CSV table of C-alpha atoms in Angstrom, one decimal:
chain,number,residue,atom,x,y,z
A,242,MET,CA,0.0,0.0,0.0
A,243,THR,CA,1.4,3.4,-1.1
A,244,THR,CA,1.8,6.0,1.7
A,245,PRO,CA,-0.2,9.1,0.7
A,246,PRO,CA,1.8,12.3,0.2
A,247,PRO,CA,1.7,14.8,3.1
A,248,ALA,CA,-1.2,17.2,3.0
A,249,LEU,CA,-0.7,20.9,2.2
A,250,LEU,CA,-1.4,23.5,4.9
A,251,ILE,CA,-1.3,27.2,3.8
A,252,ALA,CA,-0.5,29.7,6.6
A,253,GLY,CA,-1.6,33.2,6.0
A,254,HIS,CA,-1.1,36.4,7.9
A,255,GLY,CA,-4.6,37.7,8.1
A,256,THR,CA,-6.2,41.1,7.3
A,257,ARG,CA,-9.1,43.2,8.5
A,258,ASP,CA,-10.0,43.7,4.8
A,259,GLU,CA,-12.7,41.0,3.9
A,260,ALA,CA,-11.8,41.2,0.2
A,261,GLY,CA,-8.2,40.4,1.0
A,262,ALA,CA,-9.2,37.5,3.3
A,263,GLU,CA,-11.5,36.1,0.7
A,264,ALA,CA,-8.8,36.3,-1.9
A,265,PHE,CA,-6.7,34.0,0.4
A,266,ARG,CA,-9.5,31.6,0.9
A,267,ASP,CA,-10.2,31.5,-2.9
A,268,PHE,CA,-6.5,30.9,-3.5
A,269,VAL,CA,-6.6,27.9,-1.1
A,270,ARG,CA,-9.7,26.5,-2.8
A,271,GLU,CA,-8.0,26.9,-6.2
A,272,LEU,CA,-4.9,25.1,-5.0
A,273,GLY,CA,-7.2,22.2,-3.9
A,274,ALA,CA,-9.0,22.1,-7.2
A,275,ARG,CA,-5.7,22.1,-9.1
A,276,ASN,CA,-4.4,19.2,-6.9
A,277,PRO,CA,-7.4,17.0,-6.3
A,278,GLU,CA,-5.2,14.1,-5.1
A,279,LEU,CA,-3.9,16.3,-2.3
A,280,PRO,CA,-5.7,17.4,0.9
A,281,VAL,CA,-5.3,21.2,1.0
A,282,ALA,CA,-6.4,23.6,3.8
A,283,GLY,CA,-5.5,27.1,4.9
A,284,GLY,CA,-5.8,29.4,7.8
A,285,PHE,CA,-4.6,32.6,9.3
A,286,ILE,CA,-2.4,33.6,12.2
A,287,GLU,CA,-4.5,36.6,13.2
A,288,LEU,CA,-7.3,39.0,12.2
A,289,SER,CA,-9.2,36.7,9.7
A,290,PRO,CA,-11.1,33.5,9.9
A,291,PRO,CA,-10.4,30.6,9.7
A,292,PRO,CA,-7.6,30.4,12.3
A,293,LEU,CA,-4.7,28.1,11.5
A,294,GLY,CA,-5.8,25.7,14.2
A,295,ASP,CA,-9.1,25.2,12.4
A,296,ALA,CA,-7.3,24.3,9.2
A,297,VAL,CA,-5.2,21.7,11.0
A,298,ALA,CA,-8.3,20.3,12.6
A,299,GLU,CA,-10.0,20.1,9.2
A,300,LEU,CA,-7.1,18.1,7.8
A,301,VAL,CA,-7.1,15.8,10.9
A,302,GLU,CA,-10.8,15.2,10.4
A,303,ARG,CA,-10.0,14.1,6.8
A,304,GLY,CA,-7.6,11.5,8.2
A,305,VAL,CA,-4.4,13.4,7.6
A,306,ARG,CA,-1.5,12.6,9.9
A,307,ARG,CA,1.4,14.3,8.0
A,308,PHE,CA,1.4,17.6,6.3
A,309,ALA,CA,3.7,20.3,4.9
A,310,ALA,CA,3.0,23.9,6.0
A,311,VAL,CA,3.8,26.7,3.6
A,312,PRO,CA,3.7,30.3,4.8
A,313,LEU,CA,1.9,32.4,2.2
A,314,MET,CA,4.2,35.3,2.8
A,315,LEU,CA,6.8,37.2,0.7
A,316,VAL,CA,9.4,37.7,3.4
A,317,SER,CA,10.7,35.8,6.4
A,318,ALA,CA,9.6,38.1,9.2
A,319,GLY,CA,8.4,37.3,12.7
A,320,HIS,CA,5.3,35.5,11.6
A,321,ALA,CA,7.1,33.1,9.4
A,322,LYS,CA,10.1,32.7,11.8
A,323,GLY,CA,8.3,32.4,15.1
A,324,ASP,CA,4.5,32.6,15.1
A,325,ILE,CA,3.7,29.9,12.6
A,326,PRO,CA,6.2,27.3,13.9
A,327,ALA,CA,5.0,28.0,17.5
A,328,ALA,CA,1.4,27.6,16.4
A,329,LEU,CA,2.3,24.3,14.6
A,330,SER,CA,4.0,23.0,17.7
A,331,ARG,CA,0.8,23.8,19.7
A,332,GLU,CA,-1.3,21.9,17.1
A,333,GLN,CA,1.0,18.8,17.6
A,334,GLU,CA,0.0,18.9,21.3
A,335,ARG,CA,-3.7,19.3,20.4
A,336,HIS,CA,-3.5,16.4,17.9
A,337,PRO,CA,-1.2,13.7,19.1
A,338,GLY,CA,0.3,11.6,16.3
A,339,ILE,CA,0.5,14.3,13.6
A,340,SER,CA,3.7,15.4,12.1
A,341,TYR,CA,4.7,18.2,9.8
A,342,THR,CA,7.5,19.8,7.8
A,343,TYR,CA,7.7,23.5,7.3
A,344,GLY,CA,8.4,25.3,4.1
A,345,ARG,CA,10.0,28.7,3.5
A,346,PRO,CA,8.4,32.0,2.4
A,347,LEU,CA,7.8,32.8,-1.2
A,348,GLY,CA,10.0,35.6,-2.2
A,349,PRO,CA,12.0,36.9,-3.9
A,350,HIS,CA,11.5,34.3,-6.6
A,351,PRO,CA,12.0,34.8,-10.3
A,352,ALA,CA,8.4,33.8,-11.0
A,353,LEU,CA,7.1,36.5,-8.7
A,354,LEU,CA,9.6,39.0,-10.2
A,355,ASN,CA,8.0,38.2,-13.6
A,356,VAL,CA,4.5,39.0,-12.2
A,357,LEU,CA,5.8,42.3,-10.7
A,358,GLU,CA,7.2,43.1,-14.1
A,359,ARG,CA,3.8,42.4,-15.6
A,360,ARG,CA,2.1,44.6,-13.1
A,361,LEU,CA,4.5,47.4,-14.0
A,362,ASP,CA,3.8,46.9,-17.8
A,363,GLU,CA,0.1,47.2,-17.0
A,364,ALA,CA,0.7,50.4,-15.1
A,365,LEU,CA,2.9,51.8,-17.9
A,366,GLY,CA,0.2,51.1,-20.5
A,367,ALA,CA,1.6,48.1,-22.2
A,368,THR,CA,-1.9,46.5,-22.4
A,369,GLY,CA,-4.9,47.1,-24.6
A,370,GLY,CA,-2.9,48.0,-27.7
A,371,ARG,CA,-1.5,51.2,-26.1
A,372,THR,CA,2.1,52.2,-26.6
A,373,PRO,CA,3.9,51.6,-23.3
A,374,LEU,CA,6.1,54.3,-21.7
A,375,ASP,CA,9.8,53.8,-22.1
A,376,ARG,CA,11.2,51.9,-19.1
A,377,ALA,CA,14.4,53.9,-19.2
A,378,ASP,CA,12.3,57.0,-18.1
A,379,VAL,CA,10.6,55.2,-15.3
A,380,THR,CA,11.7,54.8,-11.7
A,381,VAL,CA,9.9,52.1,-9.7
A,382,LEU,CA,9.1,52.5,-5.9
A,383,LEU,CA,8.7,48.9,-4.5
A,384,VAL,CA,6.7,49.2,-1.3
A,385,GLY,CA,6.8,46.4,1.2
A,386,ARG,CA,4.8,45.7,4.3
A,387,GLY,CA,7.6,46.7,6.7
A,388,SER,CA,8.8,44.8,9.8
A,389,THR,CA,10.7,45.2,13.0
A,390,ASP,CA,12.9,42.4,11.7
A,391,PRO,CA,15.9,44.0,9.7
A,392,ASP,CA,16.3,40.6,7.9
A,393,ALA,CA,12.8,40.8,6.5
A,394,ASN,CA,13.2,44.4,5.4
A,395,ALA,CA,16.5,43.5,3.7
A,396,GLU,CA,14.6,40.9,1.7
A,397,VAL,CA,12.5,43.6,0.1
A,398,TYR,CA,15.6,45.5,-0.9
A,399,LYS,CA,16.8,42.3,-2.5
A,400,ALA,CA,13.6,42.0,-4.4
A,401,ALA,CA,14.0,45.5,-5.6
A,402,ARG,CA,17.5,45.0,-6.8
A,403,LEU,CA,16.6,41.8,-8.6
A,404,LEU,CA,13.6,43.5,-10.3
A,405,TRP,CA,16.0,46.3,-11.5
A,406,GLU,CA,18.7,44.0,-12.9
A,407,GLY,CA,18.3,43.5,-16.6
A,408,ARG,CA,14.8,45.0,-17.0
A,409,GLY,CA,15.8,48.5,-18.1
A,410,TYR,CA,14.1,50.7,-15.5
A,411,ALA,CA,15.8,54.0,-14.6
A,412,GLY,CA,15.9,52.6,-11.1
A,413,VAL,CA,14.0,50.6,-8.5
A,414,GLU,CA,13.9,52.2,-5.0
A,415,THR,CA,12.3,50.7,-1.8
A,416,ALA,CA,9.9,52.0,0.8
A,417,PHE,CA,7.6,50.5,3.5
A,418,VAL,CA,4.1,51.2,4.5
A,419,SER,CA,4.5,50.4,8.2
A,420,LEU,CA,7.1,49.8,11.0
A,421,ALA,CA,10.2,50.6,8.9
A,422,ALA,CA,11.7,53.5,7.1
A,423,PRO,CA,11.6,55.0,4.6
A,424,ASP,CA,7.8,55.4,4.4
A,425,VAL,CA,6.1,56.0,1.1
A,426,PRO,CA,6.3,59.7,0.9
A,427,SER,CA,10.0,59.6,1.9
A,428,GLY,CA,10.6,56.9,-0.8
A,429,LEU,CA,9.0,59.2,-3.4
A,430,ASP,CA,11.1,62.1,-2.2
A,431,ARG,CA,14.2,59.9,-2.7
A,432,CYS,CA,13.1,59.0,-6.2
A,433,VAL,CA,12.8,62.7,-7.1
A,434,ALA,CA,16.1,63.5,-5.5
A,435,LEU,CA,17.7,60.9,-7.8
A,436,GLY,CA,16.2,62.6,-10.8
A,437,ALA,CA,12.9,60.7,-11.3
A,438,ARG,CA,10.0,62.6,-13.1
A,439,ARG,CA,7.9,59.5,-13.8
A,440,ILE,CA,7.4,57.0,-10.9
A,441,VAL,CA,5.4,53.8,-10.7
A,442,VAL,CA,4.5,52.7,-7.1
A,443,LEU,CA,4.5,49.0,-6.9
A,444,PRO,CA,3.0,47.3,-3.8
A,445,TYR,CA,4.9,44.2,-2.8
A,446,PHE,CA,1.9,42.4,-1.5
A,447,LEU,CA,0.2,39.1,-2.6
A,448,PHE,CA,-3.4,40.3,-2.3
A,449,THR,CA,-5.5,43.3,-1.7
A,450,GLY,CA,-6.0,44.6,1.9
A,451,ILE,CA,-5.8,47.5,4.2
A,452,LEU,CA,-2.0,48.0,3.8
A,453,PRO,CA,-1.9,47.9,0.0
A,454,ASP,CA,-4.8,50.4,0.0
A,455,ARG,CA,-2.8,52.6,2.3
A,456,VAL,CA,0.2,52.5,-0.1
A,457,LEU,CA,-2.1,53.8,-2.8
A,458,GLN,CA,-3.7,56.5,-0.6
A,459,GLN,CA,-0.2,57.7,0.4
A,460,ALA,CA,1.0,57.7,-3.1
A,461,GLU,CA,-2.0,59.7,-4.3
A,462,GLY,CA,-1.6,62.2,-1.5
A,463,TRP,CA,2.0,62.8,-2.4
A,464,ALA,CA,1.3,63.0,-6.1
A,465,ALA,CA,-1.4,65.7,-5.5
A,466,ALA,CA,1.3,67.8,-3.7
A,467,HIS,CA,3.8,67.2,-6.5
A,468,PRO,CA,2.0,67.8,-9.8
A,469,GLU,CA,5.3,68.2,-11.7
A,470,VAL,CA,6.0,64.5,-11.1
A,471,GLU,CA,3.9,61.8,-12.9
A,472,VAL,CA,3.0,59.0,-10.4
A,473,ARG,CA,1.2,55.8,-11.4
A,474,ALA,CA,0.2,52.9,-9.2
A,475,ALA,CA,0.5,49.2,-10.1
A,476,ASP,CA,-1.6,46.4,-8.8
A,477,VAL,CA,-0.7,43.7,-6.2
A,478,ILE,CA,0.7,40.3,-7.3
A,479,GLY,CA,-2.7,38.5,-7.1
A,480,PRO,CA,-3.6,34.8,-7.5
A,481,GLU,CA,-1.6,34.4,-10.7
A,482,PRO,CA,-0.6,30.9,-12.0
A,483,GLU,CA,3.0,31.7,-11.1
A,484,LEU,CA,2.0,32.1,-7.5
A,485,LEU,CA,0.0,28.8,-7.5
A,486,ASP,CA,3.0,27.0,-9.0
A,487,LEU,CA,5.4,28.6,-6.5
A,488,VAL,CA,3.4,27.4,-3.5
A,489,MET,CA,3.6,23.9,-4.9
A,490,GLU,CA,7.3,24.3,-5.4
A,491,ARG,CA,7.7,25.4,-1.7
A,492,TYR,CA,5.5,22.3,-0.8
A,493,GLU,CA,7.8,20.0,-2.7
A,494,GLU,CA,10.8,21.4,-1.1
A,495,ALA,CA,9.3,20.9,2.4
A,496,VAL,CA,8.3,17.3,1.6
A,497,LYS,CA,11.7,16.4,0.2
A,498,GLY,CA,13.6,18.3,2.9
A,499,ASP,CA,15.3,20.6,0.4
A,500,LEU,CA,15.0,23.8,2.5
A,501,ARG,CA,17.4,26.6,1.8
A,502,MET,CA,16.4,29.4,4.3
A,503,ASN,CA,19.0,32.0,4.8
A,504,CYS,CA,20.0,32.1,8.5
A,505,ASP,CA,23.0,34.4,8.2
A,506,SER,CA,21.1,37.5,9.2
A,507,CYS,CA,18.3,36.1,11.4
A,508,VAL,CA,17.9,38.2,14.6
A,509,TYR,CA,17.1,35.1,16.5
A,510,ARG,CA,20.5,33.6,15.7
A,511,ILE,CA,22.8,36.6,15.1
A,512,ALA,CA,23.4,39.6,17.4
A,513,LEU,CA,22.6,42.4,15.0
A,514,PRO,CA,23.1,45.9,16.3
A,515,GLY,CA,20.1,47.0,18.4
A,516,PHE,CA,18.5,43.6,18.2
A,517,GLU,CA,20.8,41.7,20.5
A,518,ASP,CA,18.0,40.9,23.0
A,519,LYS,CA,16.3,38.7,20.4
A,520,VAL,CA,19.0,36.1,20.1
A,521,GLY,CA,17.6,32.7,21.3
A,522,LEU,CA,14.3,34.4,22.2
A,523,PRO,CA,11.6,31.7,22.8
A,524,GLN,CA,8.6,31.9,20.5
A,525,GLN,CA,4.9,31.8,21.5
A,526,PRO,CA,1.9,30.8,19.3
A,527,HIS,CA,0.2,33.9,18.0
A,528,PHE,CA,-3.2,34.4,19.6
A,529,HIS,CA,-6.0,34.3,17.0
A,530,PRO,CA,-9.3,35.7,18.4
A,531,ASP,CA,-11.4,33.1,16.5
A,532,ASP,CA,-9.4,30.2,17.9
A,533,ASP,CA,-11.7,28.9,20.6
A,534,GLY,CA,-9.0,26.5,21.8
A,535,HIS,CA,-6.2,29.0,22.2
A,536,HIS,CA,-6.2,28.5,26.0
A,537,HIS,CA,-5.6,24.8,25.9
A,538,HIS,CA,-1.9,24.9,25.9
A,539,HIS,CA,-1.0,28.5,26.6
A,540,GLY,CA,2.6,29.0,27.7
A,541,HIS,CA,3.8,25.5,26.9
A,542,HIS,CA,6.1,26.5,24.1
A,543,HIS,CA,9.1,28.1,25.6
A,544,GLY,CA,12.0,26.7,23.5
A,545,ALA,CA,9.6,25.8,20.6
A,546,HIS,CA,11.4,28.4,18.4
A,547,THR,CA,12.5,26.6,15.2
A,548,HIS,CA,11.4,29.0,12.5
A,549,ALA,CA,12.2,26.5,9.7
A,550,HIS,CA,15.8,26.0,10.4
């Protein structure tokens, strides 16, 4: 009798934006439809239903004992490094006998860079038969979520550099919508200081939500105060075929044990300036308000910090 492959568990961040949460749920359903032989479920760490614990319970009810968890996140910040592994450890206590492997975040991956390039082409008018603007006249401002984790912020800069290389834009600068500098107005100021007169603001987000909307609002506010600069906005990545394929690639990595997460600048392993207190810090499961069983094993996970290493 052939052992069935591990199920696929998708771990999302969560958003107060219902359209963004539904986009995640639709994405999980599409993954299941594309892989009918594979049990697929997904849940959130915070803010949106269903909580990750419900997704694990769903798999267990379907007879699953082994699964691979893939964080549906672009960068390896605190959620991917700490919250999700701690939550999975908690689920092992709730469901004795289950086992799991943990995949790595999605970006920056060439497939996603290609989608970002497509979003830029759309913003520049390269669709509908229109003549696109010359890339050499365009500066891109890639805007990430922002994190208190310097490693995560550095990954956004890496994505920006990879997007710039070989694609012919005048430049690709970086900004963040929360928790990290430069913010969107400062990023736009920097583009102008470097000579930009035509800028495309590119949200580095998978789906719509409150933060991508904030990126656009801030860009529009800045553009209204600087009419001499042309500012366009691009769309989020969205549930593109490349994203579906990449999640399955991360799943296969996790199943085969071929994980290549970069630990060289992880604040939980390396004493980075100003973050020395985080080295070896124990991780706790992230509290999800919709998770009725959150109190079952509270405080039992000191030392559960593995964050995919």
